[in-house]
Tab-separated table of C-alpha atoms in Angstrom:
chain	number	residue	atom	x	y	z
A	1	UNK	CA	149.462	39.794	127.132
A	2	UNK	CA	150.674	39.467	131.135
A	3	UNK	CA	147.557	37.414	131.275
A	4	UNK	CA	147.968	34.981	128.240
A	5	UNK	CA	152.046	34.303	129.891
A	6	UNK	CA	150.794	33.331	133.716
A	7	UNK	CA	148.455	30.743	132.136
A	8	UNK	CA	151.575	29.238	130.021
A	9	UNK	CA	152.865	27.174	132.867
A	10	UNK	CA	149.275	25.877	133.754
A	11	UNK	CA	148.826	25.011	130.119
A	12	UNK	CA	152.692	22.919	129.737
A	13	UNK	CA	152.024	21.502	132.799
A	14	UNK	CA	148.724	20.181	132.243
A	15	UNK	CA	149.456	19.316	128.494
A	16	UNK	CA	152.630	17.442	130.223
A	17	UNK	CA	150.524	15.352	132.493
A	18	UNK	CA	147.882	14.285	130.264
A	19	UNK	CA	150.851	13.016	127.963
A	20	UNK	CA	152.321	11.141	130.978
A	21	UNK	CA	149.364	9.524	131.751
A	22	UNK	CA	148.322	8.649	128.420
A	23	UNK	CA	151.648	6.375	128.511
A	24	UNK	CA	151.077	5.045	132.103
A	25	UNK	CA	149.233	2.152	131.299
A	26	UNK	CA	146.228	3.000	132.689
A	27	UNK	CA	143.672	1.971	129.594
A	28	UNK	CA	145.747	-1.008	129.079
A	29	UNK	CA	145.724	-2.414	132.195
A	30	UNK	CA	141.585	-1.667	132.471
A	31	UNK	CA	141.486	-3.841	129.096
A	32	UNK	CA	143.596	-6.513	130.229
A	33	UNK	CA	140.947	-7.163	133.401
A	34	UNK	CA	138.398	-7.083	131.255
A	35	UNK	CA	140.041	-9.518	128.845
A	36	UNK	CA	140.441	-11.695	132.035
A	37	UNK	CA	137.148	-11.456	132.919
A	38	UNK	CA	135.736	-12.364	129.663
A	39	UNK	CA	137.827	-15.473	128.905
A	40	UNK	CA	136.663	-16.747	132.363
A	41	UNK	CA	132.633	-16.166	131.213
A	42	UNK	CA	134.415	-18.333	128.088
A	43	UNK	CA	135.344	-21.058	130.514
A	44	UNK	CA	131.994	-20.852	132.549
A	45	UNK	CA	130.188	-21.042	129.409
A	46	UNK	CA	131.840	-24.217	128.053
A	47	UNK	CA	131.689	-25.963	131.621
A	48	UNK	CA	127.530	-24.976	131.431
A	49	UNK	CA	127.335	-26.333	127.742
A	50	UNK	CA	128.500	-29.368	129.299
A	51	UNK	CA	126.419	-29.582	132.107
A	52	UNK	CA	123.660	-29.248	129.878
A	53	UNK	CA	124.781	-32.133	127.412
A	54	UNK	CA	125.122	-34.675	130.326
A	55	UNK	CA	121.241	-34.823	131.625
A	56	UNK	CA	120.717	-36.014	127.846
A	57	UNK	CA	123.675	-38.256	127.630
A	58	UNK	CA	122.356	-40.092	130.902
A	59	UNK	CA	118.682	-40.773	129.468
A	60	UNK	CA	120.526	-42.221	126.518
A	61	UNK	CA	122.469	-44.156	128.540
A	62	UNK	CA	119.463	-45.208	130.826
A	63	UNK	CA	117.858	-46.953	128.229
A	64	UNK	CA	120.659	-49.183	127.470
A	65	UNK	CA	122.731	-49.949	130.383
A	66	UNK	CA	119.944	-49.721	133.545
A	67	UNK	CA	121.818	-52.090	135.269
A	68	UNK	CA	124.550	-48.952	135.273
A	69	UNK	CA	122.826	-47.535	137.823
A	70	UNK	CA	125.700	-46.168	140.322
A	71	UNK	CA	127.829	-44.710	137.309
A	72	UNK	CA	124.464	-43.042	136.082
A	73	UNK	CA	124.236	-41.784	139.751
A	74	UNK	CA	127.900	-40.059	140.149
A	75	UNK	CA	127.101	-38.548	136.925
A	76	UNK	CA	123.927	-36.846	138.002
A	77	UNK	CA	125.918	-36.013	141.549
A	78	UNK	CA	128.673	-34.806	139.383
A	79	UNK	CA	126.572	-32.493	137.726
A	80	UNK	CA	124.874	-31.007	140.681
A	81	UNK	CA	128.021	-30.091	142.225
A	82	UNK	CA	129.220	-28.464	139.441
A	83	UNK	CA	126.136	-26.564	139.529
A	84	UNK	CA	126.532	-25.677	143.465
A	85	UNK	CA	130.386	-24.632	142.162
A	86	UNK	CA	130.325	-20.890	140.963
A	87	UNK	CA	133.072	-18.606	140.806
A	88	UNK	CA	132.736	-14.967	140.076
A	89	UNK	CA	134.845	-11.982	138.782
A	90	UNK	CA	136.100	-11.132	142.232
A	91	UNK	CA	137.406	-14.723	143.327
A	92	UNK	CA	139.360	-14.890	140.432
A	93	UNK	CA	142.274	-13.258	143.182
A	94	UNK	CA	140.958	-16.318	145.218
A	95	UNK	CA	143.514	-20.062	144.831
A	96	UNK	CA	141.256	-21.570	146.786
A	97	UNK	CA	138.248	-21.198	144.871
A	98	UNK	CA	139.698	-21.642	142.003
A	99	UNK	CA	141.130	-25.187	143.163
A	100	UNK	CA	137.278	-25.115	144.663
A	101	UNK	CA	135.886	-25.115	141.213
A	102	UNK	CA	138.894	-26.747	139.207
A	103	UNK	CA	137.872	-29.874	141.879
A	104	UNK	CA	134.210	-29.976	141.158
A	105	UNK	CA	134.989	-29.891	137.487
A	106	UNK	CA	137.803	-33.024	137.566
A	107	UNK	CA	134.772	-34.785	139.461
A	108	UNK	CA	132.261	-34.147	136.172
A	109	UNK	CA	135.488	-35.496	134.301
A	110	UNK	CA	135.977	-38.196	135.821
A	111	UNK	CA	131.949	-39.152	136.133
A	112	UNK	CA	131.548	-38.669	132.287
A	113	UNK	CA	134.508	-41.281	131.390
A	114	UNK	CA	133.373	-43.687	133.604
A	115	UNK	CA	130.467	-43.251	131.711
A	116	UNK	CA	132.218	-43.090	128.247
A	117	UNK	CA	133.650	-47.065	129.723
A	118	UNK	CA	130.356	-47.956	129.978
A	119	UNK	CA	129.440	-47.106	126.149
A	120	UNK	CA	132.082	-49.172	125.408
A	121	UNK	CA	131.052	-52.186	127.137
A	122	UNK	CA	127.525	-52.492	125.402
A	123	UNK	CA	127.682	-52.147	121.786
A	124	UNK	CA	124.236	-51.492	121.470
A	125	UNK	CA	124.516	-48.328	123.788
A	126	UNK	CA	127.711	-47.955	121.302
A	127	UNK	CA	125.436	-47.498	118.035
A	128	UNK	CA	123.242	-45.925	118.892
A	129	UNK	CA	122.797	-43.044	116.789
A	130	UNK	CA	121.644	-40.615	119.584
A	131	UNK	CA	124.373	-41.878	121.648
A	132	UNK	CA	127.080	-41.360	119.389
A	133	UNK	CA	125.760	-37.825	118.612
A	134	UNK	CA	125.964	-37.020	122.296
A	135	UNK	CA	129.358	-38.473	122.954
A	136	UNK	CA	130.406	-36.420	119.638
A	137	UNK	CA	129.353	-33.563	121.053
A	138	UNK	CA	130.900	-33.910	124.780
A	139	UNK	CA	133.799	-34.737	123.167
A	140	UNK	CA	133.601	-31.290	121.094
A	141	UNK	CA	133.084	-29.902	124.392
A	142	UNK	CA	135.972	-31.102	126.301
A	143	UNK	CA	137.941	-29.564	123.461
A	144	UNK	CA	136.220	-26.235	123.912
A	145	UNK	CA	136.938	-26.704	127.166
A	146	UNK	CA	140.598	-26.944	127.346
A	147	UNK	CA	141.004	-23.940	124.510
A	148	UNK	CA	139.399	-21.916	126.740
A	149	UNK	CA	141.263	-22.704	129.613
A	150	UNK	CA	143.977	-21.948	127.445
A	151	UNK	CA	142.816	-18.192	126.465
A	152	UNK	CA	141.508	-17.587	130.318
A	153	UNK	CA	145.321	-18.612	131.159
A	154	UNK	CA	146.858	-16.571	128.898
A	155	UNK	CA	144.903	-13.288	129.223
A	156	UNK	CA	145.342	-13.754	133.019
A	157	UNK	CA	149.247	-13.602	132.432
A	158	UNK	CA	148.885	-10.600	130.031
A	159	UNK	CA	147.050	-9.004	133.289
A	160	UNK	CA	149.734	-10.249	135.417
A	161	UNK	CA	152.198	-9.030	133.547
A	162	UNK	CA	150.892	-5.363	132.671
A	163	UNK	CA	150.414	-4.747	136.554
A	164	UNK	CA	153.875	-6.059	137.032
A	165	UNK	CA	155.957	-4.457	134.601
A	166	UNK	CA	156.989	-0.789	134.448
A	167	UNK	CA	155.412	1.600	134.398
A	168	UNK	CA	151.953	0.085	134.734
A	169	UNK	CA	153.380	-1.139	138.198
A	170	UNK	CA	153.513	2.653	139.588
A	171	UNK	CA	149.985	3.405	137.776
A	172	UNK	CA	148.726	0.176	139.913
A	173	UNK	CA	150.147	0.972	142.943
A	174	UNK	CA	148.870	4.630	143.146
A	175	UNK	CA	145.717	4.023	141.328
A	176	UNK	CA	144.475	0.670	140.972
A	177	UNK	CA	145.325	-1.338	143.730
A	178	UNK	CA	144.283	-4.092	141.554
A	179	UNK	CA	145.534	-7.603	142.579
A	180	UNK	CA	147.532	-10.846	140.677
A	181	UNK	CA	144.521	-13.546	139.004
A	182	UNK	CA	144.651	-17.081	139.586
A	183	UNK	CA	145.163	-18.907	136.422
A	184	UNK	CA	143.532	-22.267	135.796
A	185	UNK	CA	145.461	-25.020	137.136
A	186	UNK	CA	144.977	-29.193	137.215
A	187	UNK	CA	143.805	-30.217	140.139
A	188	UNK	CA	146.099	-32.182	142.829
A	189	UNK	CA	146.392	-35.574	140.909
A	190	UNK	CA	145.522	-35.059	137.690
A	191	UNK	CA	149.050	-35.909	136.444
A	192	UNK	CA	148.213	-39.625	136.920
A	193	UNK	CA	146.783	-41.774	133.969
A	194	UNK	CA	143.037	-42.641	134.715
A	195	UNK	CA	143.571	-46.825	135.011
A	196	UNK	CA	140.435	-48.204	133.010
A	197	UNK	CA	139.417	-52.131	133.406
A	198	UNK	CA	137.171	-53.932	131.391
């Protein structure tokens, strides 16, 4: 009986500190990285989908508009820097490779409607079935793109917030260590209107 009342306090006490830690946020803050880190493969995978659309949007193109040739170019350049442009898991701490990668991407942008301009200036280009099934598709693209820009943004601020906020804040600080993420921001100028002349 002596035996079953010195192990009592062991017992409460551990019994009391799994409870607290089953309330310190721990779990959620592990799934709210992981949600991070998934909606940025999301954004990777849209930006690749689109990459891949654009080497068959400019053979298309080629066939109409050859005299095209430096738009065709900046599009292919475009591309290839996106492709040189990857960031991982761990620079998601990183502003600067963010902007890095937010950059390369405005460039693709910016290539692909100066392309777009060009469909628009040859109406043959214009109806041309292929074409218009392409420029459908990009179009579907840029769409996916922004949404998941959207969901990377908004599970990085559900991150933010659960290491912030009490009292995941103390479980961070003595356990994790784990650091703010950069959410996905417009690159310096992309507030001004793109100025298209025919």
């Amino acid at each position: 009986m002596q035996k079953t009342f010195t192990k009592l306090p062991a017992l409460v006490l551990t019994l009391g500190l799994m409870l607290s830690l089953s309330s310190c946020g721990y779990n959620d803050i592990q799934r709210n990285e992981e949600a991070v880190i998934k909606a940025w493969a999301d954004v990777e995978a849209t930006y690749q989908r689109r990459a891949d659309l654009v080497p068959n949007l400019v053979e298309t193109v080629k066939a109409y508009a050859a005299h095209e040739q430096e738009t065709l170019e900046n599009v292919t350049r475009a591309r290839a820097s996106v492709g040189q442009t990857n960031i991982s898991a761990a620079d998601l701490n990183d502003p600067a490779a963010m902007q890095r990668f937010a950059k390369a991407q405005e460039q693709m942008s910016g290539a692909l409607s100066r392309l777009l301009l060009v469909a628009e200036r040859y109406p043959d280009l214009k109806a041309s079935q292929n074409f218009r099934d392409l420029q459908h598709q990009l179009e579907g693209t840029e769409n996916r793109i922004n949404v998941a820009r959207q969901r990377f943004n908004a599970a990085v601020q559900e991150f933010n917030s659960s290491i912030r906020t009490f009292p995941n804040n103390l479980t961070n600080n003595f356990l994790l260590n784990l650091e703010r993420k950069e959410p996905f921001s417009a690159t310096a100028g992309a507030e001004t209107v793109p100025e298209v002349k025919f």
